[in-house]
Coordinates of N, CA and C in Angstrom, one line a residue:
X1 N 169.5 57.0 133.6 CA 170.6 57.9 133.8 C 171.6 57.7 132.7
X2 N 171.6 56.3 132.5 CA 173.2 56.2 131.1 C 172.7 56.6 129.8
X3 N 171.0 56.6 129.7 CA 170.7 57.4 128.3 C 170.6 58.5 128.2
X4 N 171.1 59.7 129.5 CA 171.3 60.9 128.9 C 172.7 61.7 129.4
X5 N 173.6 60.5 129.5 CA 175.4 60.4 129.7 C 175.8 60.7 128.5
X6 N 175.5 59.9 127.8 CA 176.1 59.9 126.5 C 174.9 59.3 124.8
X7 N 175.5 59.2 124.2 CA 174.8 58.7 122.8 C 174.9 57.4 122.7
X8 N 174.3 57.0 122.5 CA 174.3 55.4 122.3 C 173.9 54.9 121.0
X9 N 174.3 53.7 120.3 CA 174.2 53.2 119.2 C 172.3 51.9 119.3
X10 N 172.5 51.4 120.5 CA 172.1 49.9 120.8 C 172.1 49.8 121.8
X11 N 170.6 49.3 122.5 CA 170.6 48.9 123.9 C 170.2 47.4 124.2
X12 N 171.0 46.6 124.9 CA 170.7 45.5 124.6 C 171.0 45.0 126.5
X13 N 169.4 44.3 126.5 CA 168.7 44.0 127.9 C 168.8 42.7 128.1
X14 N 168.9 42.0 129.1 CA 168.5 41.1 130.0 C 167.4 41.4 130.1
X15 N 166.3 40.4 129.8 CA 164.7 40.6 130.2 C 164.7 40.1 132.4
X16 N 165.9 39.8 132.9 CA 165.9 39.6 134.1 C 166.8 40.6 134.5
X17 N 166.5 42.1 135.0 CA 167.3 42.6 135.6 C 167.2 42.8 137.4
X18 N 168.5 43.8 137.9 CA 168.4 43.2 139.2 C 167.3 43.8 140.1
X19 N 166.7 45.1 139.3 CA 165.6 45.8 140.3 C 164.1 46.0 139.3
X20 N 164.4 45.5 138.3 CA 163.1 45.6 137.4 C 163.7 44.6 135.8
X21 N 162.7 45.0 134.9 CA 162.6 43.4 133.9 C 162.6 44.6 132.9
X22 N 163.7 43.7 131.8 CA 163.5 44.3 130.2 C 161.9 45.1 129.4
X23 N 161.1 44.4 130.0 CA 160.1 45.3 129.1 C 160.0 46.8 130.3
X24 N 160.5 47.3 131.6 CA 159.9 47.9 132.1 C 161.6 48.7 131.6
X25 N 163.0 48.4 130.9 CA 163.5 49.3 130.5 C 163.4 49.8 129.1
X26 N 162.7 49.0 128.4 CA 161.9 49.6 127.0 C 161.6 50.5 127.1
X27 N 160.1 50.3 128.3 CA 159.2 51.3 128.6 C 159.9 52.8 128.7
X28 N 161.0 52.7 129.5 CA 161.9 53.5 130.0 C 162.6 55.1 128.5
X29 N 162.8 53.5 128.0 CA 163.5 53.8 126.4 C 162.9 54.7 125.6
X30 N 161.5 54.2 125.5 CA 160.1 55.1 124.7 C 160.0 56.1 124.9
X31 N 160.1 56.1 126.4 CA 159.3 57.8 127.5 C 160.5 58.5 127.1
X32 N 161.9 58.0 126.6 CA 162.9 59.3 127.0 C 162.9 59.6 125.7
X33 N 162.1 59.6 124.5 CA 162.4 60.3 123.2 C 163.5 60.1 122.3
X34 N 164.3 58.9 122.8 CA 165.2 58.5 121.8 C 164.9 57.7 120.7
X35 N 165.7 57.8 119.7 CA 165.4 56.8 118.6 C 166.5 55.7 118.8
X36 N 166.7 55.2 120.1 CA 167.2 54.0 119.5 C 167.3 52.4 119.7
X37 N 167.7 51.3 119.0 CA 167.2 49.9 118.9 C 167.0 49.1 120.3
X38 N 166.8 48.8 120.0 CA 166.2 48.1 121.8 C 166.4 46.6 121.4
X39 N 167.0 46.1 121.8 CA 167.0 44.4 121.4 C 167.0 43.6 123.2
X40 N 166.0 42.4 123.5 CA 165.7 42.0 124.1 C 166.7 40.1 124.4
X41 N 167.5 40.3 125.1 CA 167.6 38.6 124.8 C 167.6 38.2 127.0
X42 N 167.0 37.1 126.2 CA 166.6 36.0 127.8 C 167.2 34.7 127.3
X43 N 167.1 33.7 128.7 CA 167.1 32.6 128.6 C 165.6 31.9 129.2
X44 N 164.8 32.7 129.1 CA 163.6 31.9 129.5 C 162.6 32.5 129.1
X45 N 162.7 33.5 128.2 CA 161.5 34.2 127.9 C 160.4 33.5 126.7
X46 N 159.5 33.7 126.9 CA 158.4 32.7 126.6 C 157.7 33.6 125.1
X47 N 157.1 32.6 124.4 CA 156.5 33.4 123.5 C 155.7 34.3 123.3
X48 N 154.7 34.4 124.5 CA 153.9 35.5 125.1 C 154.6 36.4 124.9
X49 N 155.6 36.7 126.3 CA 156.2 37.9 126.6 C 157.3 38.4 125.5
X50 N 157.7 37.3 124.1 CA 158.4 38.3 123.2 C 157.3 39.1 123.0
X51 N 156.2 38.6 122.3 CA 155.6 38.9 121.5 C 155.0 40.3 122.0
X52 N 154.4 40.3 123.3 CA 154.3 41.6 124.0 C 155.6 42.8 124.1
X53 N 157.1 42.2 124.3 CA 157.5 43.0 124.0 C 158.1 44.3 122.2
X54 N 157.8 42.8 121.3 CA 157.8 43.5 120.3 C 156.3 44.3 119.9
X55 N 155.6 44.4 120.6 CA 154.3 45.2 120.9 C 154.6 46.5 120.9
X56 N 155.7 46.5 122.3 CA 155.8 47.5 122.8 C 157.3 48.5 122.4
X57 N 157.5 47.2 121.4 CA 158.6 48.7 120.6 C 160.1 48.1 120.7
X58 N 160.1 47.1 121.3 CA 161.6 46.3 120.8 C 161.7 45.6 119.3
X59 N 162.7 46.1 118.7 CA 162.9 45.7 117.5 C 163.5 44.1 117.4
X60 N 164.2 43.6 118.3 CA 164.4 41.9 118.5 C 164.5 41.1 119.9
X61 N 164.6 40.1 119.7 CA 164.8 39.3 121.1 C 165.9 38.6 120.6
X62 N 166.8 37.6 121.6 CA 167.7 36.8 121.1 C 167.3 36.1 122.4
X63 N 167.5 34.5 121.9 CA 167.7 33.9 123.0 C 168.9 33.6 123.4
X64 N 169.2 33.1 124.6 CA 170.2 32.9 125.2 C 171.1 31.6 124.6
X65 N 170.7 31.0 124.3 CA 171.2 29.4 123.5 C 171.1 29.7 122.2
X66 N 171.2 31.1 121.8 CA 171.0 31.5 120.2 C 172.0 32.6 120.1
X67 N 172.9 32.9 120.9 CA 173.5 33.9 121.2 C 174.5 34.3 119.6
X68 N 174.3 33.5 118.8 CA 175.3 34.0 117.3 C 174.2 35.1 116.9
X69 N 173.3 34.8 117.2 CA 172.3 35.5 116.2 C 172.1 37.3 116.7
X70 N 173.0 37.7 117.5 CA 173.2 38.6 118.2 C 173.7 39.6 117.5
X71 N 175.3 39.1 116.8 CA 176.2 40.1 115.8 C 175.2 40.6 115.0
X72 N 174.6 39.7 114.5 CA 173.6 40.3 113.0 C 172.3 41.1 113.0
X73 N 172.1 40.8 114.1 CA 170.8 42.0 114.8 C 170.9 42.7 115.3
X74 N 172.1 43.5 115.8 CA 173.0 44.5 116.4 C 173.0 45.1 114.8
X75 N 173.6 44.4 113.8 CA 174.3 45.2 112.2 C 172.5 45.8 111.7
X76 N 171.5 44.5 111.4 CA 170.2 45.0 110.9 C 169.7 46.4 111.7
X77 N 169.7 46.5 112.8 CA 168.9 47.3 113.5 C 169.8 48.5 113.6
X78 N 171.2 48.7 113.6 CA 171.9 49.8 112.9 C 171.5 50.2 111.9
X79 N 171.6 49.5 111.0 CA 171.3 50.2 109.4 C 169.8 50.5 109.5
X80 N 168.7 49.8 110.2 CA 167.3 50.3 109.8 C 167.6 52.0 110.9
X81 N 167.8 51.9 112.1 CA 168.3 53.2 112.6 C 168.6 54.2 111.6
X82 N 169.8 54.1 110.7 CA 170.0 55.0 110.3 C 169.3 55.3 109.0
X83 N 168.7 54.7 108.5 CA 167.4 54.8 107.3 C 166.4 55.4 108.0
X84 N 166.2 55.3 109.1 CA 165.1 56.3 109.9 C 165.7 57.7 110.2
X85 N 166.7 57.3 110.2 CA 167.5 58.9 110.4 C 166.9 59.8 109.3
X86 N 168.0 59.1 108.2 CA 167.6 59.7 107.0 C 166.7 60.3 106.6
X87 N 165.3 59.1 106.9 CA 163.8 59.8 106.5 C 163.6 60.4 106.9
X88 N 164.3 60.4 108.2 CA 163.0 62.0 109.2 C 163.9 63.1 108.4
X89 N 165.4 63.3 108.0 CA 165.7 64.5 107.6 C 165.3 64.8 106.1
X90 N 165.0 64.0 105.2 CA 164.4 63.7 104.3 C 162.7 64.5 104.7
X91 N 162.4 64.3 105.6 CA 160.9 64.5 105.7 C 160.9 66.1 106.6
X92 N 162.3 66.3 107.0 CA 162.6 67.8 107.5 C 162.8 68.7 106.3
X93 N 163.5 68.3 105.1 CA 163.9 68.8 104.5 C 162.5 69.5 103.5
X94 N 162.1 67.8 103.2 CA 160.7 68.2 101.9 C 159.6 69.6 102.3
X95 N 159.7 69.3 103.8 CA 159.2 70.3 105.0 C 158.9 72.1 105.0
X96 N 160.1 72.3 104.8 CA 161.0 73.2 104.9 C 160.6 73.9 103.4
X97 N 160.7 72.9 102.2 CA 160.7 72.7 101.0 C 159.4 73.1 100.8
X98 N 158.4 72.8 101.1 CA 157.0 73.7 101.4 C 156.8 74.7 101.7
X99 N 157.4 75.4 102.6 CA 157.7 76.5 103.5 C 158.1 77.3 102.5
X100 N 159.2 77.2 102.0 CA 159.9 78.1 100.9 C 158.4 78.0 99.9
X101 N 158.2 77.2 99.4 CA 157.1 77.3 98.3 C 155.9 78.3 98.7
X102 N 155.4 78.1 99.7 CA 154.3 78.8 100.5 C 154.7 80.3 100.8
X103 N 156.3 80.6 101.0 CA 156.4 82.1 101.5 C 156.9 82.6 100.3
X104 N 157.2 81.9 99.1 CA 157.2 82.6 97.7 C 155.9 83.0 97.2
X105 N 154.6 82.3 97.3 CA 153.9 82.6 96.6 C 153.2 83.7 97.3
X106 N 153.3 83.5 98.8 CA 153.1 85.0 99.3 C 153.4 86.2 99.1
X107 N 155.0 85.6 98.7 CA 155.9 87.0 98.8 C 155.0 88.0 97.2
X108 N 154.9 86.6 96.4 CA 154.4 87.2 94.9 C 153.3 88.3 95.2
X109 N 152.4 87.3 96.1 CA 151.3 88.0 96.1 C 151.2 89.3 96.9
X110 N 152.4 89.4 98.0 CA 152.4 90.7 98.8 C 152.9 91.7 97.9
X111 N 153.8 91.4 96.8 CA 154.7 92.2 96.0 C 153.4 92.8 95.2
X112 N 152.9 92.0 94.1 CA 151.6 92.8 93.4 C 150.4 93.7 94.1
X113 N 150.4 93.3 95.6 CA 149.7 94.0 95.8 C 150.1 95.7 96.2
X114 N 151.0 95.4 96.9 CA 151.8 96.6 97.0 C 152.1 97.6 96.2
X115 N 152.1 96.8 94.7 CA 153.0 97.6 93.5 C 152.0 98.5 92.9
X116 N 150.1 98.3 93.1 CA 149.7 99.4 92.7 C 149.5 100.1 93.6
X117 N 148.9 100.4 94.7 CA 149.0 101.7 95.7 C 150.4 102.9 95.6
X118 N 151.9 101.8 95.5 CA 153.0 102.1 95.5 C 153.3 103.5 93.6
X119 N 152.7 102.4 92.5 CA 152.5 103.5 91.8 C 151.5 104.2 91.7
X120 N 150.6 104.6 91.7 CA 149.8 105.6 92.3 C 150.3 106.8 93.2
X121 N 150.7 106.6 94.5 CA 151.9 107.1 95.5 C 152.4 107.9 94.5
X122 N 153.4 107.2 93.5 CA 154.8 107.8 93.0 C 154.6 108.4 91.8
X123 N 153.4 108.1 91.2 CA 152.7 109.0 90.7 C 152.7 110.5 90.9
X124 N 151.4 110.4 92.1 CA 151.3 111.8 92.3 C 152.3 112.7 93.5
X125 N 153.4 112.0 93.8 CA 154.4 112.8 94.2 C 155.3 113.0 92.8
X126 N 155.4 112.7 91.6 CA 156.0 113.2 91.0 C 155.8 114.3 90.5
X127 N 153.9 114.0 90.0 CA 152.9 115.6 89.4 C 153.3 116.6 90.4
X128 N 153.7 116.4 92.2 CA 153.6 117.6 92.4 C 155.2 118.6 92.3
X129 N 155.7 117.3 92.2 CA 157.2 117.7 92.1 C 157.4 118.8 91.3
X130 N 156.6 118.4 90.1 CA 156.8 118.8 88.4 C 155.9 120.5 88.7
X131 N 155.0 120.3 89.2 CA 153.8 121.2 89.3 C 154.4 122.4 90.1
X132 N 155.2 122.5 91.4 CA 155.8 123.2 92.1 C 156.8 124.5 91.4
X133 N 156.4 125.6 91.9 CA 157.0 126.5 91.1 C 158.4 126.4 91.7
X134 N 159.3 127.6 90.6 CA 161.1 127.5 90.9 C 160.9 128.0 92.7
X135 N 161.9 127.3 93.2 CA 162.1 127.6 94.9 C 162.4 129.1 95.1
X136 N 162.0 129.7 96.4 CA 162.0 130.3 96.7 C 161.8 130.7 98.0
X137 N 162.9 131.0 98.9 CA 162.5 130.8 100.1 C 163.1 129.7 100.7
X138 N 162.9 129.6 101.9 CA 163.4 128.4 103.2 C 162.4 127.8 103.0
X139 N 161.0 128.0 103.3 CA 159.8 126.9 102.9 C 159.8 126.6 102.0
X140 N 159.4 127.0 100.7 CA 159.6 126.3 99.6 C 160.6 125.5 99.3
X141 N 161.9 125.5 99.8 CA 162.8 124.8 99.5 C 162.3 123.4 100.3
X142 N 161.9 123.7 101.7 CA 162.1 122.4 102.4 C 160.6 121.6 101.9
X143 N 159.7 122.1 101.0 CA 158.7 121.6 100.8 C 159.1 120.7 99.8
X144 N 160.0 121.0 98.8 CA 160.7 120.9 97.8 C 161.4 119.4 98.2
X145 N 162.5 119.7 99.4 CA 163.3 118.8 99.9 C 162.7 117.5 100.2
X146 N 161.6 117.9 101.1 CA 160.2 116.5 101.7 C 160.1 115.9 100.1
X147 N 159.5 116.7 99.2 CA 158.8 115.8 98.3 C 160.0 114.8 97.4
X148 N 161.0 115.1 97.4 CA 162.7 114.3 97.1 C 162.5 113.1 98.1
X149 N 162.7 113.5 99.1 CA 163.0 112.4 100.0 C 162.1 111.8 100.6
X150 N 160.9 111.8 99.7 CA 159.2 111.1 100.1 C 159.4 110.1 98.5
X151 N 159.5 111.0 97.3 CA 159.8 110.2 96.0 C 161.0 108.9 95.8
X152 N 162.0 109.3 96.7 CA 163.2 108.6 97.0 C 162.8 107.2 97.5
X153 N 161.9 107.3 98.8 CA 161.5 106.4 99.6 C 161.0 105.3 98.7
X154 N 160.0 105.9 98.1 CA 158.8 105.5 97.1 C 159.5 104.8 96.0
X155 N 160.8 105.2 95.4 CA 161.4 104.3 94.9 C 161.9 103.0 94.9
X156 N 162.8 103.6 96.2 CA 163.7 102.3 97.3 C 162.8 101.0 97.7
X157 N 161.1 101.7 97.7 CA 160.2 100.8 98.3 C 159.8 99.4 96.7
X158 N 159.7 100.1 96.0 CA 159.4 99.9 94.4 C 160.7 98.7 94.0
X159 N 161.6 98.9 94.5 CA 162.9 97.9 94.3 C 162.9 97.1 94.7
X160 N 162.4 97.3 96.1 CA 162.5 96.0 97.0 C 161.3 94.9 96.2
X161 N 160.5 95.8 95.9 CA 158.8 94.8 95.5 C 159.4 94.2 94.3
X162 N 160.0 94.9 93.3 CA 160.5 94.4 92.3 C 161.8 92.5 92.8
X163 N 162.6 93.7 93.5 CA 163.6 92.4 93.7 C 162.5 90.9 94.2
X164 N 161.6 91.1 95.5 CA 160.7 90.2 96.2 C 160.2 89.4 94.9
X165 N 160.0 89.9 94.4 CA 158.7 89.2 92.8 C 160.0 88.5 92.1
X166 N 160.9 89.0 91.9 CA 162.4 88.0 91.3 C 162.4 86.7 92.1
X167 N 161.9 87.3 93.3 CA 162.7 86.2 94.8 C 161.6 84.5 94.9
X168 N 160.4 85.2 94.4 CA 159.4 84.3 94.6 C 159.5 83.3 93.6
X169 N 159.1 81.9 94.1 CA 159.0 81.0 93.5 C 158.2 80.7 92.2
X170 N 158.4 81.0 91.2 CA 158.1 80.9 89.6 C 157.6 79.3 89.4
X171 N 156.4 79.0 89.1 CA 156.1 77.4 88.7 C 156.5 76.9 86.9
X172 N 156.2 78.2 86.3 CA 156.7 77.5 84.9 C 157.6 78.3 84.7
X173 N 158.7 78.0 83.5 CA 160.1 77.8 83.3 C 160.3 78.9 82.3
X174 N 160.6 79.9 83.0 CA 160.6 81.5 82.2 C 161.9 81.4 81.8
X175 N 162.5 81.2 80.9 CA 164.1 81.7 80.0 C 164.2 82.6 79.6
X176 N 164.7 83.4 79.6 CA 165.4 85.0 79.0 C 166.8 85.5 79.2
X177 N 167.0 86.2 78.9 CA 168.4 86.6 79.2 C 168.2 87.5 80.2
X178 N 169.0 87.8 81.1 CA 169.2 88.2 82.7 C 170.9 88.9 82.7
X179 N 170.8 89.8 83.2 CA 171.7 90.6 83.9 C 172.4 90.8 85.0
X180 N 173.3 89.2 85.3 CA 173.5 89.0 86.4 C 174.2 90.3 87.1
X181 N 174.3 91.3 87.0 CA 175.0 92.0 88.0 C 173.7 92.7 88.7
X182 N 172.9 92.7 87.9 CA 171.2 93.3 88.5 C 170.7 92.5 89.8
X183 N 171.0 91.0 89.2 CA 170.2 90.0 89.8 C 171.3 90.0 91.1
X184 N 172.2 90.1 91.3 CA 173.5 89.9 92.3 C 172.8 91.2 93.3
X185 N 173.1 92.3 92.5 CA 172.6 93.3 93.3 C 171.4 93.3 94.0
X186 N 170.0 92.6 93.3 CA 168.8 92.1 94.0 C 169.1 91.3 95.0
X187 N 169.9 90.2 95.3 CA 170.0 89.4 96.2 C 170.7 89.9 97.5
X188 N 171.9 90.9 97.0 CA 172.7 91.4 98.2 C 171.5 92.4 98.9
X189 N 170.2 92.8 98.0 CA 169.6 93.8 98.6 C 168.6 93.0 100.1
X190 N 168.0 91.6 99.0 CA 167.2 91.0 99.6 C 168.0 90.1 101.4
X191 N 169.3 90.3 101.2 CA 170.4 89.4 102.4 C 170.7 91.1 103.1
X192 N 170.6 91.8 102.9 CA 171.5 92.9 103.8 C 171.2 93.1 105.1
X193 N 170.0 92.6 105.4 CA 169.6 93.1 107.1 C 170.3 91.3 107.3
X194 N 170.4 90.6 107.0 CA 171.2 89.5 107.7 C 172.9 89.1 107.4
X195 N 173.5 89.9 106.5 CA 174.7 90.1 106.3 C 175.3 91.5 107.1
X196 N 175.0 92.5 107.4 CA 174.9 93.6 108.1 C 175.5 93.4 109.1
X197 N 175.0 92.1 110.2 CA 175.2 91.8 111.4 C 176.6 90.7 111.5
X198 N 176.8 90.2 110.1 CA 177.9 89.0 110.0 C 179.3 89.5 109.5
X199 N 178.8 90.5 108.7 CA 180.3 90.9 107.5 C 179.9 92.0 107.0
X200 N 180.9 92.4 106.1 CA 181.1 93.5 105.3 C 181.0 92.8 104.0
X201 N 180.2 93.4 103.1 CA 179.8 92.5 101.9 C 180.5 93.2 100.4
X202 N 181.3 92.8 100.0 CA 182.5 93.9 99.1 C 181.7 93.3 97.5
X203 N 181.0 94.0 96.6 CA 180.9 94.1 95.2 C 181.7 94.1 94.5
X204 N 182.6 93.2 93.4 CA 183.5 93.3 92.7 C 183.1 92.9 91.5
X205 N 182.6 93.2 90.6 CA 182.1 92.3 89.2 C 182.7 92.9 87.9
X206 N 183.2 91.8 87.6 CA 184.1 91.6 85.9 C 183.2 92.0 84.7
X207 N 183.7 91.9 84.2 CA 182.8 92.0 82.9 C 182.0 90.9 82.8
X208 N 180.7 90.5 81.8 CA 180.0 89.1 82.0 C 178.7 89.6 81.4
X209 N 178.5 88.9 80.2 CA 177.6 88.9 79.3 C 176.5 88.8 80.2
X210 N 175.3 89.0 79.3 CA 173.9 88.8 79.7 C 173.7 87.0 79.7
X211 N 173.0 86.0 80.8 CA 173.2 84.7 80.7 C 171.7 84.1 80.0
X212 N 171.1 83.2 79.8 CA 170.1 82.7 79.4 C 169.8 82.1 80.4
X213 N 168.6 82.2 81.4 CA 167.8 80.7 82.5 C 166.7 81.8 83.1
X214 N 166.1 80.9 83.9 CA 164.8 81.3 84.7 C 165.3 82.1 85.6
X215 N 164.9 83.7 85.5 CA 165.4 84.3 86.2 C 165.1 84.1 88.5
X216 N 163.9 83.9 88.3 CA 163.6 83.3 89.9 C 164.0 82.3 90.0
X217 N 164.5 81.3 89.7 CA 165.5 79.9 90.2 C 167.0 80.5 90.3
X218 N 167.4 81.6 89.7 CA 168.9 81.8 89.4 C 168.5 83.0 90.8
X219 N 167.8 83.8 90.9 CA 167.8 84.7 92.0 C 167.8 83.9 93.4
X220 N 167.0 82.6 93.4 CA 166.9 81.9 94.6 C 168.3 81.3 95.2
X221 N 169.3 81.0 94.0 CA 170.7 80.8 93.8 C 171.4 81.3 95.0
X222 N 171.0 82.7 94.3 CA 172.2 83.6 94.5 C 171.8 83.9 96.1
X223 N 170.7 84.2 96.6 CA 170.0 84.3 97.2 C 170.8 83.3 98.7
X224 N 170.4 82.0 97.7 CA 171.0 80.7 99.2 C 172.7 81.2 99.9
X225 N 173.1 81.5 98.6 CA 175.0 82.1 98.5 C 175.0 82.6 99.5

């Protein structure tokens, strides 16, 4: 019941308690999914029963006629606690860090594939565009209209694939000069269904040369922003 009152740093048992014994609130300790130090101290506990309890996942014992040795095993098993912290978010992080690596190289791959069907498409809605005699008529106009706002689409679609392939994760180290107001504009494109719902997103840009770096590391940037 007190381990899910509050947070606790350190639990520290009597191996003699009044309705059950230190290894059976270890046990207790393990089952509830916490990470934290368990220290054992008795006045009669025997070498067997440490030894089984460090088996079972107590990080120390103290004896009772050894009671100084308490402050310093309370301090060690804090700091290794929080070194386990660390790693696991360390080990969340690297994680995660894969993830991004894995849905870049998709994204590459979904981007190329898309981009020829997509020119093809925009292709031959352009021939027919061009091919279409002068308008004439309510039909002809709206046939006219469709093929605008079919070519439009076909664009908008073409941008996104473009921006996506900026977005993806790049393994060797492309330098060129870049246009950050392009690359700004790629990113606000690639954030807008989740900015949309947060804010109103205001474009202000200064004057500002063309920069020199890897264009997909600087888009990923801007991207995190």
């Amino acid at each position: 019941a007190a381990l899910d009152v509050g947070s606790w740093d350190v639990v520290i048992a009597d191996f003699n308690l009044p309705r059950f014994d230190g290894l059976t609130a270890l046990r207790m300790l393990r089952e509830s999914g916490y990470d934290i130090p368990f220290i054992l101290v008795s006045g009669t506990i025997g070498e067997n029963v440490a030894v089984e309890a460090m088996r079972a996942g107590a990080q120390d014992y103290v004896m009772k006629d050894a009671l100084e040795r308490l402050p310093g095993a309370v301090a060690r098993e804090l700091q290794a606690a929080q070194e386990r912290r660390e790693r696991r978010e360390l080990e969340v992080s690297l994680a995660q860090s894969d993830r991004l690596a894995c849905m870049g190289m998709l994204a590459a791959g979904v981007a190329h594939e898309i981009n020829n069907p997509l020119a093809y498409v925009m292709l031959h809605l352009e021939s027919l565009q061009q091919a279409l005699p002068v308008p004439h008529g309510e039909e002809q106009e709206c046939i006219e209209q469709s093929l605008a706002f079919a070519l439009e689409g076909t664009q908008r679609i073409a941008a996104i694939v473009k921006d996506l392939k900026s977005f993806s994760r790049v393994e060797d180290d492309r330098r060129q000069r870049i246009d950050l107001h392009r690359l700004l504009d790629g990113a606000s494109a690639m954030a807008r269904n989740e900015i949309k719902y947060r804010a109103r997103l205001v474009r202000d840009y200064g004057d500002c040369p063309p920069v020199v770096g890897d264009e997909g590391k600087l888009a990923q940037v801007f991207l995190n922003l």
